[in-house]
XYZ file of N, CA, C and O in Angstrom:
476
model
N -10.075 11.371 2.843
C -8.821 11.325 3.061
C -8.593 9.822 3.075
O -9.702 8.949 3.609
N -7.384 9.239 3.454
C -7.119 7.911 3.399
C -7.118 7.454 4.833
O -6.621 8.306 5.729
N -7.782 6.365 5.433
C -7.896 6.062 6.611
C -6.715 5.071 7.445
O -5.828 4.255 6.575
N -6.099 5.952 7.956
C -4.833 5.365 8.932
C -5.103 4.672 10.168
O -5.360 5.334 10.718
N -5.040 3.332 9.753
C -5.476 2.533 11.148
C -4.087 1.696 11.738
O -3.473 1.285 10.983
N -4.661 1.310 13.062
C -3.236 1.011 13.548
C -3.808 -0.671 14.174
O -4.837 -0.405 14.722
N -3.304 -1.452 14.112
C -3.716 -2.932 14.265
C -2.609 -3.695 15.091
O -1.437 -4.072 13.895
N -2.423 -3.127 16.162
C -1.174 -3.811 16.928
C 0.234 -2.985 16.549
O 0.154 -1.694 16.628
N 1.047 -3.759 15.846
C 2.119 -2.901 15.427
C 2.067 -2.771 13.697
O 3.186 -2.372 13.209
N 1.059 -2.973 12.959
C 0.875 -2.729 12.004
C 0.017 -1.616 11.467
O -1.057 -1.265 12.053
N 0.539 -0.746 10.530
C -0.266 0.182 9.979
C -0.967 -0.022 8.691
O -0.214 -0.716 7.948
N -2.238 0.060 8.863
C -2.945 0.008 7.361
C -3.506 1.140 6.716
O -4.138 2.216 7.694
N -3.386 1.440 5.757
C -3.697 2.427 4.828
C -4.826 2.087 3.543
O -4.773 1.336 3.226
N -5.834 2.459 4.306
C -7.267 1.978 4.216
C -7.808 2.802 2.618
O -8.045 4.136 3.175
N -7.795 2.389 1.280
C -8.435 3.541 0.275
C -9.835 2.962 0.504
O -10.189 2.089 -0.192
N -10.456 3.825 0.938
C -11.956 3.864 0.936
C -12.801 4.228 -0.635
O -11.960 4.062 -1.531
N -14.091 4.134 -0.616
C -14.911 3.884 -1.602
C -14.416 5.021 -2.727
O -14.277 4.830 -3.672
N -14.127 6.119 -2.012
C -13.898 7.383 -2.666
C -12.295 7.454 -3.626
O -12.259 8.138 -4.667
N -11.779 6.001 -3.665
C -10.152 5.966 -3.881
C -10.781 4.824 -5.083
O -9.742 3.857 -5.132
N -11.880 4.790 -5.761
C -11.999 3.530 -6.451
C -11.040 3.666 -7.802
O -10.617 2.895 -8.496
N -10.699 4.785 -8.065
C -9.824 4.945 -9.354
C -8.498 5.699 -8.953
O -8.586 6.818 -8.298
N -7.719 5.216 -8.737
C -6.357 5.592 -8.260
C -5.700 6.498 -9.195
O -4.589 5.783 -9.786
N -5.854 7.535 -9.468
C -4.915 8.441 -10.351
C -4.485 9.727 -9.943
O -4.720 9.762 -8.475
N -3.794 10.646 -10.666
C -3.098 11.521 -9.946
C -4.267 12.489 -9.575
O -3.905 12.926 -8.308
N -5.446 12.906 -9.991
C -6.232 13.980 -9.682
C -6.817 13.160 -8.318
O -7.142 13.818 -7.086
N -7.228 12.299 -7.980
C -7.995 11.463 -6.621
C -6.679 11.321 -5.580
O -7.091 11.725 -4.412
N -5.410 11.181 -6.305
C -4.245 11.095 -5.000
C -3.683 12.270 -4.748
O -3.164 12.462 -3.430
N -3.718 13.261 -4.999
C -2.953 14.519 -5.273
C -3.045 15.126 -3.297
O -2.213 15.704 -3.308
N -4.219 14.813 -2.896
C -4.616 15.478 -1.587
C -4.050 14.530 -0.616
O -3.793 15.244 0.559
N -3.904 13.363 -0.914
C -3.299 12.292 0.157
C -1.553 12.102 0.235
O -1.209 11.398 1.007
N -0.979 12.484 -0.893
C 0.326 11.945 -1.003
C 1.133 12.480 -0.025
O 1.977 11.159 0.617
N 1.218 13.719 0.568
C 2.184 13.995 1.550
C 1.655 13.341 2.915
O 2.927 13.131 3.609
N 0.432 13.354 3.088
C 0.134 12.524 4.576
C 0.532 11.079 4.136
O 1.169 10.414 5.398
N 0.561 10.466 3.161
C 1.028 9.028 3.042
C 2.701 9.011 3.210
O 3.151 8.044 3.697
N 3.148 9.666 2.433
C 4.511 9.915 2.618
C 5.094 9.872 4.006
O 6.197 9.158 4.389
N 4.279 10.784 4.885
C 4.929 10.908 6.363
C 4.715 10.037 7.036
O 5.526 9.585 7.758
N 3.806 8.905 6.643
C 3.272 7.795 7.301
C 4.344 6.674 7.374
O 5.216 6.075 8.264
N 4.768 6.631 5.752
C 5.787 5.808 5.259
C 7.298 6.203 6.068
O 7.996 5.436 6.258
N 7.587 7.665 6.411
C 8.731 8.070 6.922
C 8.825 7.422 8.268
O 10.144 7.459 9.132
N 7.632 7.783 9.224
C 7.776 7.870 10.090
C 6.833 6.632 11.351
O 7.118 6.697 12.372
N 6.289 6.090 10.455
C 5.296 4.739 11.309
C 6.492 3.865 12.155
O 7.580 3.461 11.557
N 6.066 3.089 12.980
C 7.048 2.430 13.739
C 6.279 1.624 14.803
O 5.395 1.639 15.069
N 6.756 0.187 14.313
C 7.445 -0.314 13.184
C 7.046 0.219 11.883
O 5.764 -0.092 11.609
N 8.013 -0.034 10.799
C 7.578 0.125 9.672
C 6.738 -0.632 8.949
O 7.668 -1.646 7.801
N 5.858 -1.319 9.320
C 5.142 -2.466 8.494
C 3.689 -1.813 8.283
O 2.921 -1.668 9.094
N 3.498 -2.088 7.142
C 2.349 -1.412 6.424
C 1.796 -2.319 5.538
O 2.149 -3.010 4.561
N 0.667 -2.217 5.517
C -0.528 -2.449 4.614
C -1.143 -1.731 3.651
O -1.713 -0.410 4.341
N -1.485 -1.877 2.473
C -2.051 -1.030 1.488
C -3.232 -1.706 1.326
O -3.569 -2.921 0.616
N -4.656 -1.123 1.598
C -5.598 -1.957 1.458
C -6.310 -1.514 -0.001
O -6.867 -0.073 0.726
N -6.214 -2.253 -0.698
C -7.223 -1.821 -2.295
C -8.151 -2.487 -2.531
O -8.440 -2.254 -3.552
N -9.025 -2.839 -1.491
C -10.494 -3.624 -1.479
C -11.341 -2.615 -2.190
O -12.369 -3.389 -2.925
N -11.556 -1.613 -2.232
C -12.265 -0.366 -2.898
C -11.922 0.139 -4.213
O -12.650 0.827 -5.006
N -10.769 -0.391 -4.640
C -10.148 0.227 -5.565
C -10.251 -1.008 -7.164
O -10.407 -1.810 -6.970
N -10.915 0.197 -7.945
C -11.096 -0.520 -9.083
C -9.923 -0.442 -10.142
O -9.977 -1.486 -11.040
N -9.378 0.673 -10.399
C -8.428 0.778 -11.088
C -7.336 1.831 -10.635
O -7.389 2.825 -9.796
N -5.990 1.609 -11.302
C -4.786 2.471 -10.858
C -4.227 2.783 -12.294
O -4.314 2.306 -13.141
N -3.343 3.783 -11.869
C -2.670 4.419 -13.247
C -1.101 4.702 -12.685
O -0.499 3.949 -11.874
N -0.549 5.007 -13.574
C 1.079 5.218 -13.638
C 1.315 6.081 -12.333
O 2.277 5.811 -11.846
N 0.567 7.308 -11.994
C 0.854 8.332 -11.118
C 0.941 7.363 -9.687
O 1.675 7.361 -8.891
N -0.195 6.306 -9.332
C -0.365 5.478 -8.182
C 0.932 4.477 -8.332
O 1.719 3.989 -7.313
N 1.265 3.999 -9.392
C 2.319 3.142 -9.590
C 3.806 3.615 -8.905
O 4.333 3.011 -8.345
N 3.837 4.669 -9.252
C 5.210 5.712 -9.308
C 4.885 5.849 -7.539
O 6.043 5.701 -6.733
N 3.887 6.240 -7.044
C 3.869 6.672 -5.850
C 4.144 5.537 -4.840
O 4.751 5.637 -3.792
N 3.484 4.329 -5.302
C 3.559 2.826 -4.590
C 5.229 2.714 -4.240
O 5.549 2.255 -3.355
N 5.878 2.515 -5.204
C 6.999 2.637 -5.394
C 7.994 3.559 -4.533
O 8.912 3.007 -3.814
N 7.381 4.688 -4.433
C 8.123 5.944 -3.417
C 7.867 5.226 -2.399
O 9.035 5.311 -1.149
N 6.260 4.913 -1.731
C 6.417 4.442 -0.387
C 7.002 3.488 -0.514
O 7.717 3.223 0.851
N 7.025 2.515 -1.040
C 8.043 0.803 -0.870
C 9.248 1.207 -0.610
O 9.843 0.665 0.521
N 10.251 2.123 -1.195
C 11.496 2.626 -1.041
C 11.681 3.084 0.358
O 12.895 2.626 0.990
N 10.861 4.122 0.806
C 11.163 4.748 2.096
C 11.019 3.523 3.215
O 11.483 3.851 4.199
N 9.582 2.902 3.056
C 9.736 1.745 4.253
C 10.767 0.876 4.254
O 11.407 0.519 5.310
N 10.934 0.169 3.271
C 12.287 -0.644 3.046
C 13.678 0.022 3.245
O 14.370 -0.798 4.207
N 13.931 1.055 3.352
C 14.745 1.842 3.502
C 14.881 1.900 5.224
O 15.976 1.708 5.856
N 13.956 2.105 5.826
C 14.086 1.980 7.120
C 13.587 0.281 7.807
O 13.522 0.286 8.996
N 13.970 -0.691 6.825
C 13.800 -1.925 7.558
C 12.445 -2.689 7.742
O 12.178 -3.512 8.154
N 11.607 -1.737 7.082
C 10.240 -2.312 7.064
C 9.744 -2.949 6.043
O 10.561 -3.468 4.860
N 8.401 -3.427 5.852
C 7.937 -4.150 4.979
C 6.538 -3.620 4.349
O 5.931 -2.877 5.319
N 6.394 -3.677 3.110
C 4.737 -3.100 2.642
C 4.344 -4.404 1.770
O 4.951 -5.057 1.024
N 2.882 -4.500 2.015
C 2.357 -5.490 1.277
C 1.049 -4.903 0.855
O 0.348 -3.802 1.141
N 0.222 -5.394 -0.105
C -1.097 -5.170 -0.724
C -2.009 -6.129 -0.144
O -1.686 -7.317 -0.576
N -2.962 -5.312 0.156
C -4.607 -6.261 0.417
C -5.568 -5.981 -0.553
O -5.468 -4.836 -1.177
N -6.300 -7.089 -0.841
C -7.569 -6.343 -1.812
C -7.547 -6.260 -3.207
O -8.488 -5.796 -3.718
N -6.380 -6.716 -3.338
C -6.160 -6.001 -5.110
C -7.004 -6.809 -6.129
O -6.853 -8.128 -5.879
N -7.298 -6.237 -6.970
C -8.297 -6.785 -7.989
C -7.591 -7.241 -9.091
O -6.297 -6.827 -9.357
N -8.249 -8.044 -9.844
C -7.747 -8.558 -11.101
C -7.228 -7.422 -12.003
O -5.935 -7.534 -12.510
N -8.002 -6.829 -12.584
C -7.596 -5.444 -13.259
C -6.170 -4.659 -12.539
O -5.456 -4.550 -13.490
N -6.345 -4.651 -11.576
C -5.154 -3.484 -10.598
C -4.119 -4.460 -11.143
O -2.926 -3.919 -11.269
N -4.207 -5.876 -10.697
C -3.152 -6.981 -10.738
C -2.284 -6.901 -12.299
O -0.868 -6.523 -12.211
N -3.354 -6.861 -13.455
C -2.633 -6.742 -14.432
C -2.118 -5.522 -14.947
O -1.069 -5.617 -15.772
N -2.309 -4.287 -14.339
C -1.571 -3.238 -14.468
C -0.173 -3.356 -13.781
O 0.486 -3.028 -14.567
N -0.142 -3.608 -12.830
C 1.107 -4.293 -12.206
C 1.824 -5.297 -13.049
O 3.250 -4.935 -12.988
N 1.118 -6.255 -13.744
C 2.041 -7.201 -14.163
C 2.346 -6.385 -15.911
O 3.406 -7.014 -15.962
N 1.460 -5.636 -16.653
C 2.251 -5.424 -17.614
C 3.593 -3.996 -17.237
O 4.215 -3.809 -17.838
N 3.499 -3.615 -16.114
C 4.755 -2.576 -15.772
C 5.506 -3.488 -15.158
O 6.747 -2.983 -14.572
N 5.673 -4.870 -15.207
C 6.538 -5.660 -14.631
C 6.980 -5.639 -13.156
O 8.371 -5.618 -12.675
N 6.164 -4.878 -12.340
C 6.526 -4.888 -10.767
C 6.016 -5.719 -10.006
O 5.786 -5.304 -8.604
N 4.961 -6.562 -10.362
C 3.763 -7.180 -9.168
C 4.828 -8.053 -8.277
O 3.928 -8.569 -7.465
N 5.851 -8.537 -8.659
C 6.595 -9.245 -7.624
C 7.169 -8.746 -6.428
O 8.003 -9.182 -5.541
N 7.280 -7.088 -6.533
C 7.897 -6.200 -5.647
C 6.943 -6.357 -4.065
O 7.579 -6.213 -3.179
N 5.943 -6.934 -4.301
C 5.053 -6.437 -2.902
C 4.067 -7.950 -2.778
O 3.655 -8.451 -3.941
N 4.372 -8.595 -1.465
C 3.417 -9.513 -1.428
C 2.105 -9.174 -1.666
O 1.661 -7.881 -1.064
N 1.195 -10.147 -1.812
C -0.397 -9.503 -2.129
C -0.920 -10.861 -1.037
O -1.327 -11.656 -1.321
N -2.252 -10.255 -0.367
C -3.143 -10.870 0.242
C -4.318 -10.674 -0.116
O -4.833 -9.212 -0.362
N -5.551 -11.652 0.031
C -6.834 -11.204 -0.283
C -7.657 -10.134 0.608
O -8.198 -9.579 0.145
N -7.141 -10.052 1.728
C -7.457 -9.130 2.935
C -7.037 -8.529 3.729
O -5.469 -9.157 3.879
N -7.272 -7.339 4.382
C -6.779 -6.708 5.126
C -5.995 -7.469 6.371
O -4.992 -7.219 6.630
N -7.015 -8.355 6.903
C -6.384 -8.825 8.263
C -5.476 -10.122 7.640
O -4.382 -10.288 8.504
N -5.570 -10.836 6.556
C -4.524 -11.830 6.331
C -3.375 -10.982 6.081
O -2.254 -11.952 6.606
N -3.331 -9.935 5.625
C -1.704 -9.354 5.186
C -1.512 -8.793 6.789
O -0.191 -8.941 6.965
N -2.073 -8.280 7.334
C -1.686 -7.824 8.650
C -1.116 -9.135 9.821
O -0.039 -9.026 10.397
N -1.997 -10.567 9.531
C -1.496 -11.298 10.223
C 0.122 -12.126 9.228
O 0.628 -12.296 10.349
N 0.041 -11.861 8.333
C 1.281 -12.152 7.606
C 2.544 -11.362 7.986
O 3.627 -11.997 8.497
N 2.555 -9.959 8.164
C 3.377 -9.051 8.478
C 3.658 -9.366 10.211
O 4.895 -9.452 10.342
N 2.525 -9.564 11.282
C 2.607 -9.927 12.295
C 3.560 -11.060 12.496
O 4.590 -11.182 13.092
N 3.623 -12.309 11.759
C 4.249 -13.520 11.986
C 5.587 -13.258 11.540
O 6.582 -13.857 11.869
N 5.911 -12.688 10.368
C 7.243 -12.284 9.938
C 7.938 -11.599 10.675
O 9.175 -11.596 10.740
N 7.556 -10.649 11.471
C 8.068 -9.932 12.478
C 8.450 -10.734 13.687
O 9.437 -10.644 14.247
N 7.537 -11.822 13.970
C 7.981 -12.737 14.938
C 8.937 -13.439 14.561
O 10.095 -13.850 15.593
N 9.352 -14.277 13.201
C 10.344 -15.144 13.066
C 11.827 -14.466 13.029
O 11.987 -13.139 12.740
């Protein structure tokens, strides 16, 4: 399972080492769990931590867009932490890398969300 962590008002979705490759087969068991988090977490401030992820596929991209839209519809924000160069290149080829702010660490991402909430 994806670890769902709370850091004050921030929800962190931590994709652990078992999610090195985010494709349909690796995500099929957690899709509904994460959709429920996107629909109900309050406030809707979410960090997706991909520090352990080595590759992403089209299924993950579609899933990420779905989650982002659910959070955005609720007035929230979704940011990405720990994205490696290969995964970033996949987002760039899909021309969607600018949809989400990216941070090197989960802590930096959570801090940025916390600062934005205060502003």
